Amino acid sequence: MPLRILVVEDNEPSLNLMVYLLEAFGHKPLPIDNGEEGLKTALREKPDLILCDIHLPGIDGYEVVRRLKAEPNCRSIPTVAVTALAMVGDRDRVLEAGFDGYLSKPIDPETFVEQVEAFLNLGHPPAPI
Ligand code: MN
């Protein structure tokens, strides 16, 4: 089943790669290149999942996720940081800001879509046997 995935990324080659891969697997990406518009689009479209870069012009990814998670209608949308941050502690900061998960760049085309799809199960634990 195709997923509507908002992709917020200001680096054009990265954005194009994510869009290409998601479409190749039958999903419906909504590409946006800045934080403000990403936030507005999330509120309006209620996508199934959001992928969001951290370093963005205007409001950054931390601010996008903070505002998003403050909205009752958007709180449950899995929101995944996609970023090259590699320093110790950054992962905690990403999760503390409200992201549900983290994917590190560079994107691995072989596994990217599978990793993205795995985040959809967040907050929906399997039913007990
Ligand atoms: Mn960026």
Short mmCIF file of C-alpha atoms and ligand atoms in Angstrom, two decimals:
data_model
loop_
_atom_site.label_atom_id
_atom_site.label_comp_id
_atom_site.label_asym_id
_atom_site.label_seq_id
_atom_site.Cartn_x
_atom_site.Cartn_y
_atom_site.Cartn_z
CA MET A 1 0.00 0.00 0.00
CA PRO A 2 1.51 3.36 -1.00
CA LEU A 3 2.48 5.62 1.86
CA ARG A 4 2.29 9.42 1.75
CA ILE A 5 5.69 10.49 3.02
CA LEU A 6 6.64 14.11 3.60
CA VAL A 7 10.35 14.60 2.89
CA VAL A 8 11.88 17.83 4.23
CA GLU A 9 15.43 18.29 2.96
CA ASP A 10 17.27 21.37 1.64
CA ASN A 11 20.05 19.46 -0.11
CA GLU A 12 18.70 18.90 -3.59
CA PRO A 13 20.65 15.74 -4.50
CA SER A 14 19.62 14.15 -1.18
CA LEU A 15 16.00 15.18 -1.63
CA ASN A 16 15.95 13.85 -5.19
CA LEU A 17 17.50 10.55 -4.13
CA MET A 18 14.97 9.98 -1.33
CA VAL A 19 12.07 10.89 -3.65
CA TYR A 20 13.40 8.60 -6.37
CA LEU A 21 13.81 5.64 -4.01
CA LEU A 22 10.42 6.10 -2.34
CA GLU A 23 8.67 6.34 -5.72
CA ALA A 24 10.56 3.30 -6.99
CA PHE A 25 8.99 1.33 -4.13
CA GLY A 26 5.51 2.62 -4.91
CA HIS A 27 5.22 5.31 -2.25
CA LYS A 28 4.03 8.89 -2.67
CA PRO A 29 6.67 11.35 -1.44
CA LEU A 30 5.85 15.03 -0.86
CA PRO A 31 9.19 16.84 -1.29
CA ILE A 32 9.74 20.14 0.55
CA ASP A 33 13.04 22.05 0.82
CA ASN A 34 12.56 24.16 3.98
CA GLY A 35 11.28 23.87 7.53
CA GLU A 36 8.42 26.39 7.46
CA GLU A 37 6.81 24.90 4.40
CA GLY A 38 7.49 21.39 5.70
CA LEU A 39 5.60 22.17 8.89
CA LYS A 40 2.68 23.75 7.02
CA THR A 41 2.50 20.81 4.63
CA ALA A 42 2.55 18.32 7.52
CA LEU A 43 -0.33 20.11 9.26
CA ARG A 44 -2.35 20.31 6.05
CA GLU A 45 -1.66 16.90 4.52
CA LYS A 46 -1.30 14.67 7.60
CA PRO A 47 1.17 12.35 5.85
CA ASP A 48 1.68 8.76 6.98
CA LEU A 49 5.29 9.49 7.87
CA ILE A 50 7.70 12.43 7.88
CA LEU A 51 11.40 12.36 7.03
CA CYS A 52 13.15 15.55 8.12
CA ASP A 53 16.67 16.89 7.81
CA ILE A 54 18.09 18.72 10.88
CA HIS A 55 20.01 21.55 9.24
CA LEU A 56 17.47 23.52 7.23
CA PRO A 57 17.19 27.17 6.24
CA GLY A 58 14.79 29.10 8.49
CA ILE A 59 13.45 26.85 11.22
CA ASP A 60 15.58 23.74 11.66
CA GLY A 61 14.48 20.13 12.02
CA TYR A 62 14.45 20.31 15.84
CA GLU A 63 11.98 23.20 15.70
CA VAL A 64 9.88 21.50 13.03
CA VAL A 65 9.44 18.38 15.17
CA ARG A 66 8.82 20.37 18.36
CA ARG A 67 5.98 22.31 16.72
CA LEU A 68 4.64 19.22 15.03
CA LYS A 69 4.50 17.19 18.22
CA ALA A 70 2.70 20.09 19.95
CA GLU A 71 -0.20 19.62 17.51
CA PRO A 72 -2.67 17.00 18.75
CA ASN A 73 -3.56 16.06 15.15
CA CYS A 74 0.03 15.45 14.15
CA ARG A 75 1.54 14.02 17.30
CA SER A 76 1.09 10.43 16.20
CA ILE A 77 2.72 10.82 12.78
CA PRO A 78 6.07 8.98 12.90
CA THR A 79 8.75 11.62 12.33
CA VAL A 80 12.25 10.50 11.48
CA ALA A 81 15.38 12.67 11.44
CA VAL A 82 17.56 12.12 8.38
CA THR A 83 20.89 13.73 9.04
CA ALA A 84 24.64 13.40 8.85
CA LEU A 85 25.05 14.24 12.53
CA ALA A 86 27.53 11.75 13.89
CA MET A 87 28.74 13.10 17.21
CA VAL A 88 28.06 11.26 20.43
CA GLY A 89 24.95 12.69 22.03
CA ASP A 90 23.32 13.85 18.83
CA ARG A 91 21.07 10.82 18.72
CA ASP A 92 19.78 11.64 22.22
CA ARG A 93 19.24 15.24 21.24
CA VAL A 94 17.30 14.15 18.16
CA LEU A 95 15.03 11.88 20.22
CA GLU A 96 14.62 14.45 23.02
CA ALA A 97 13.46 17.02 20.46
CA GLY A 98 10.57 14.70 19.64
CA PHE A 99 11.75 12.66 16.68
CA ASP A 100 10.59 9.05 16.75
CA GLY A 101 13.74 7.80 15.11
CA TYR A 102 16.90 8.57 13.25
CA LEU A 103 18.42 7.64 9.89
CA SER A 104 21.96 8.68 9.16
CA LYS A 105 23.28 10.07 5.90
CA PRO A 106 24.69 9.21 3.50
CA ILE A 107 21.54 7.38 2.44
CA ASP A 108 22.10 3.76 1.53
CA PRO A 109 19.94 3.13 -1.56
CA GLU A 110 19.96 -0.63 -0.86
CA THR A 111 18.25 -0.33 2.53
CA PHE A 112 16.71 3.15 2.70
CA VAL A 113 13.08 2.33 1.90
CA GLU A 114 13.08 -0.76 4.11
CA GLN A 115 14.42 1.36 7.01
CA VAL A 116 11.78 4.01 6.38
CA GLU A 117 8.97 1.45 6.29
CA ALA A 118 10.16 -0.03 9.59
CA PHE A 119 9.43 3.29 11.32
CA LEU A 120 5.75 2.95 10.53
CA ASN A 121 5.40 0.37 13.24
CA LEU A 122 6.38 2.93 15.88
CA GLY A 123 3.65 3.35 18.43
CA HIS A 124 1.84 0.35 17.02
CA PRO A 125 3.30 -2.64 18.84
CA PRO A 126 2.26 -6.02 17.48
CA ALA A 127 -0.80 -7.54 19.12
CA PRO A 128 0.00 -10.01 21.89
CA ILE A 129 -0.10 -13.65 20.77
MN MN B 1 20.31 20.29 5.31
#
